[in-house]
Amino acid sequence: MRTDTTVRDVMHREFLGVSESDRLADAAGLLVDEGTDCLVVVRGGEPVGRLDCRSALDALLGADGWTPGDADGDGPTVGSVMGPPLPTVAPNDSLAAVEERLVSEGADRVVAVESGEAVGVVTAGDALAAGAPRTGDGAREDVVGGESVRGTRHGDEAMLGSDGGVDPASEAATTDVSESATQGVCESCGALVPDLVTANGQAVCPECREV
């Protein structure tokens, strides 16, 4: 997985945009023709809103005294029904930053803005396909070879003793990368055995436990 991928590397430089003064019927036709569910509304290059399919349809169906085929009237405009702007990021932001914005804003795409103008769009699918690292409570950081690596811990609960502390037997006999149990030293007789058990707070072999 590449961790140096930026918004500029994956953004769509050609995206669907409309202006506030455009006829809503024309914008709705663009949504249908292009098979998309959202348009970026721009004002001189600056992203100022969004137009989604539901908002466009609701506005067209609710327009009093006007139908999409009415040639005598312009009908509602994009600016009269557009929603708030999509979340924005900078072209040099990382894909992790994109993911954070998508989650925090509850959006499915972000607009890349440079010098106040929209220069591209990145969707949630783009970020996923490019391998944006996941974030959240289930992730932790390990240090491997001097570099920070995110991962998820599994099986820690199995090492807890009845008092909530670490079970000495589980701590003494751990599991290696190949998932095979390693040997441990009996705290009573000093024997090297693969199957330590806990007795009186000590990690001992089965023979010493029976004594």
Coordinates of C-alpha atoms in Angstrom, one line a residue:
M1 CA 0.0 0.0 0.0
R2 CA 1.4 3.4 -0.9
T3 CA 1.3 5.9 1.9
D4 CA 2.5 8.9 -0.1
T5 CA -0.4 9.0 -2.5
T6 CA -2.1 12.5 -2.5
V7 CA -5.4 13.9 -3.7
R8 CA -3.7 15.2 -6.9
D9 CA -2.7 11.6 -7.8
V10 CA -6.2 10.3 -7.9
M11 CA -8.6 13.2 -8.4
H12 CA -10.8 13.6 -11.5
R13 CA -9.7 16.8 -13.1
E14 CA -12.7 16.7 -15.4
F15 CA -15.8 16.8 -13.3
L16 CA -19.5 17.7 -13.8
G17 CA -20.2 21.3 -12.7
V18 CA -23.0 23.8 -13.2
S19 CA -23.6 27.4 -12.3
E20 CA -26.3 28.9 -10.0
S21 CA -28.1 30.5 -13.0
D22 CA -28.4 27.3 -15.0
R23 CA -31.9 26.0 -15.5
L24 CA -32.7 23.2 -13.1
A25 CA -34.3 21.1 -15.9
D26 CA -31.0 21.3 -17.9
A27 CA -29.0 20.3 -14.8
A28 CA -31.4 17.4 -14.1
G29 CA -30.9 16.2 -17.7
L30 CA -27.1 16.3 -17.2
L31 CA -27.5 14.1 -14.1
V32 CA -29.5 11.6 -16.1
D33 CA -27.3 11.7 -19.2
E34 CA -24.0 11.3 -17.3
G35 CA -25.4 8.7 -14.9
T36 CA -24.3 10.6 -11.8
D37 CA -26.1 11.5 -8.6
C38 CA -24.4 14.8 -7.8
L39 CA -23.2 18.0 -9.5
V40 CA -20.8 20.6 -8.2
V41 CA -22.2 24.1 -8.3
V42 CA -19.5 26.7 -9.0
R43 CA -19.4 30.4 -9.1
G44 CA -16.4 31.6 -11.2
G45 CA -14.6 28.4 -10.4
E46 CA -15.3 28.5 -6.6
P47 CA -17.4 25.6 -5.4
V48 CA -20.5 27.1 -3.7
G49 CA -23.0 24.3 -3.6
R50 CA -24.1 20.9 -4.7
L51 CA -27.1 19.6 -6.6
D52 CA -28.1 16.0 -6.0
C53 CA -30.8 13.9 -7.8
R54 CA -33.3 14.0 -5.0
S55 CA -33.2 17.8 -4.6
A56 CA -33.5 18.3 -8.4
L57 CA -36.5 15.9 -8.7
D58 CA -38.3 17.3 -5.6
A59 CA -37.9 20.8 -7.0
L60 CA -39.1 19.9 -10.5
L61 CA -42.1 18.0 -9.2
G62 CA -43.0 20.8 -6.8
A63 CA -42.7 23.7 -9.3
D64 CA -46.2 25.3 -9.5
G65 CA -47.5 26.0 -12.9
W66 CA -44.4 24.7 -14.7
T67 CA -43.4 21.4 -16.3
P68 CA -40.0 20.3 -17.7
G69 CA -41.5 20.5 -21.2
D70 CA -42.9 24.0 -20.9
A71 CA -41.2 26.1 -23.5
D72 CA -42.7 29.4 -22.3
G73 CA -40.9 29.5 -19.0
D74 CA -37.4 28.9 -17.7
G75 CA -38.6 27.3 -14.5
P76 CA -36.5 27.0 -11.3
T77 CA -32.7 27.5 -11.4
V78 CA -29.9 25.5 -9.8
G79 CA -29.2 28.2 -7.3
S80 CA -32.7 28.1 -6.0
V81 CA -32.5 24.5 -4.9
M82 CA -28.8 23.7 -4.5
G83 CA -27.5 22.3 -1.2
P84 CA -24.4 23.2 0.8
P85 CA -21.0 22.9 -0.8
L86 CA -19.2 19.5 -0.7
P87 CA -16.3 19.1 1.7
T88 CA -13.1 20.4 0.3
V89 CA -9.4 19.3 0.4
A90 CA -6.2 20.5 -1.0
P91 CA -4.5 18.7 -3.9
N92 CA -1.5 17.9 -1.8
D93 CA -3.5 16.4 1.1
S94 CA -3.1 12.7 1.8
L95 CA -5.8 10.1 1.1
A96 CA -6.1 9.6 4.9
A97 CA -7.2 13.2 5.1
V98 CA -9.8 12.6 2.4
E99 CA -11.2 9.6 4.3
E100 CA -11.4 11.7 7.5
R101 CA -13.4 14.4 5.7
L102 CA -15.7 11.8 4.0
V103 CA -16.5 10.2 7.4
S104 CA -16.8 13.4 9.4
E105 CA -19.0 15.2 6.8
G106 CA -21.1 12.1 5.9
A107 CA -20.3 12.7 2.2
D108 CA -19.5 10.4 -0.7
R109 CA -17.1 12.8 -2.4
V110 CA -14.8 15.8 -1.8
V111 CA -13.8 18.7 -4.0
A112 CA -10.1 19.5 -4.5
V113 CA -9.6 23.3 -4.3
E114 CA -6.5 25.2 -5.2
S115 CA -6.2 29.0 -5.1
G116 CA -9.9 29.2 -4.4
E117 CA -11.0 27.2 -7.5
A118 CA -12.3 23.7 -7.9
V119 CA -9.7 21.6 -9.7
G120 CA -10.9 18.1 -9.2
V121 CA -13.2 15.7 -7.4
V122 CA -12.3 12.5 -5.4
T123 CA -15.1 10.0 -4.5
A124 CA -15.2 7.5 -1.7
G125 CA -14.6 4.8 -4.3
D126 CA -11.5 6.5 -5.6
A127 CA -10.0 6.7 -2.1
L128 CA -10.9 3.1 -1.4
A129 CA -9.4 1.9 -4.7
A130 CA -6.2 3.8 -4.1
G131 CA -5.7 2.1 -0.7
A132 CA -6.4 4.9 1.8
P133 CA -5.4 3.6 5.3
R134 CA -8.4 3.0 7.5
T135 CA -8.8 4.9 10.8
G136 CA -10.9 4.4 13.9
D137 CA -10.9 2.9 17.4
G138 CA -9.9 -0.5 16.2
A139 CA -6.5 0.6 14.9
R140 CA -3.3 1.0 16.7
E141 CA 0.3 2.0 15.9
D142 CA 3.3 -0.4 16.0
V143 CA 6.8 0.6 15.3
V144 CA 8.5 -1.8 12.9
G145 CA 12.0 -1.0 11.6
G146 CA 11.7 2.6 12.9
E147 CA 8.5 3.3 11.0
S148 CA 5.0 3.7 12.4
V149 CA 2.6 1.0 11.2
R150 CA -1.1 0.9 11.9
G151 CA -2.7 -2.5 12.8
T152 CA -5.4 -4.1 14.8
R153 CA -4.9 -6.1 18.0
H154 CA -6.6 -9.5 18.2
G155 CA -6.9 -12.1 21.0
D156 CA -5.7 -9.9 23.9
E157 CA -8.8 -10.9 25.8
A158 CA -7.6 -14.5 25.9
M159 CA -4.5 -13.5 27.9
L160 CA -6.6 -12.0 30.8
G161 CA -6.7 -13.9 34.1
S162 CA -9.8 -14.2 36.3
D163 CA -8.8 -11.1 38.2
G164 CA -8.5 -9.0 35.0
G165 CA -4.7 -9.2 34.9
V166 CA -2.5 -11.1 32.5
D167 CA -2.6 -14.8 32.9
P168 CA 1.0 -15.9 33.8
A169 CA 0.6 -19.1 31.8
S170 CA -0.6 -17.2 28.8
E171 CA 2.3 -14.7 29.2
A172 CA 4.9 -17.5 29.7
A173 CA 3.7 -19.6 26.8
T174 CA 3.1 -17.2 23.9
T175 CA 2.3 -17.8 20.2
D176 CA 4.8 -17.1 17.4
V177 CA 4.0 -15.8 13.9
S178 CA 3.2 -19.3 12.6
E179 CA 0.5 -19.7 15.3
S180 CA 2.4 -22.6 17.0
A181 CA 2.8 -22.5 20.8
T182 CA 6.3 -21.8 22.1
Q183 CA 7.8 -23.5 25.1
G184 CA 7.8 -22.0 28.6
V185 CA 9.8 -22.6 31.8
C186 CA 7.9 -24.1 34.8
E187 CA 8.3 -21.8 37.7
S188 CA 8.3 -24.7 40.1
C189 CA 10.7 -27.3 38.7
G190 CA 12.3 -25.3 35.9
A191 CA 11.4 -27.8 33.2
L192 CA 10.9 -26.5 29.6
V193 CA 7.4 -27.5 28.5
P194 CA 5.0 -26.4 25.8
D195 CA 1.8 -26.6 28.0
L196 CA 2.1 -24.5 31.1
V197 CA -0.9 -24.0 33.4
T198 CA -1.7 -21.6 36.2
A199 CA -1.6 -22.8 39.8
N200 CA -1.5 -20.5 42.9
G201 CA -0.5 -17.6 40.7
Q202 CA 2.4 -19.4 39.1
A203 CA 3.0 -20.8 35.6
V204 CA 3.8 -24.5 36.2
C205 CA 3.9 -27.7 34.2
P206 CA 1.0 -30.3 34.6
E207 CA 3.2 -32.5 36.8
C208 CA 4.0 -29.8 39.3
R209 CA 0.3 -28.8 39.4
E210 CA -0.7 -32.3 40.5
V211 CA 1.8 -32.3 43.4

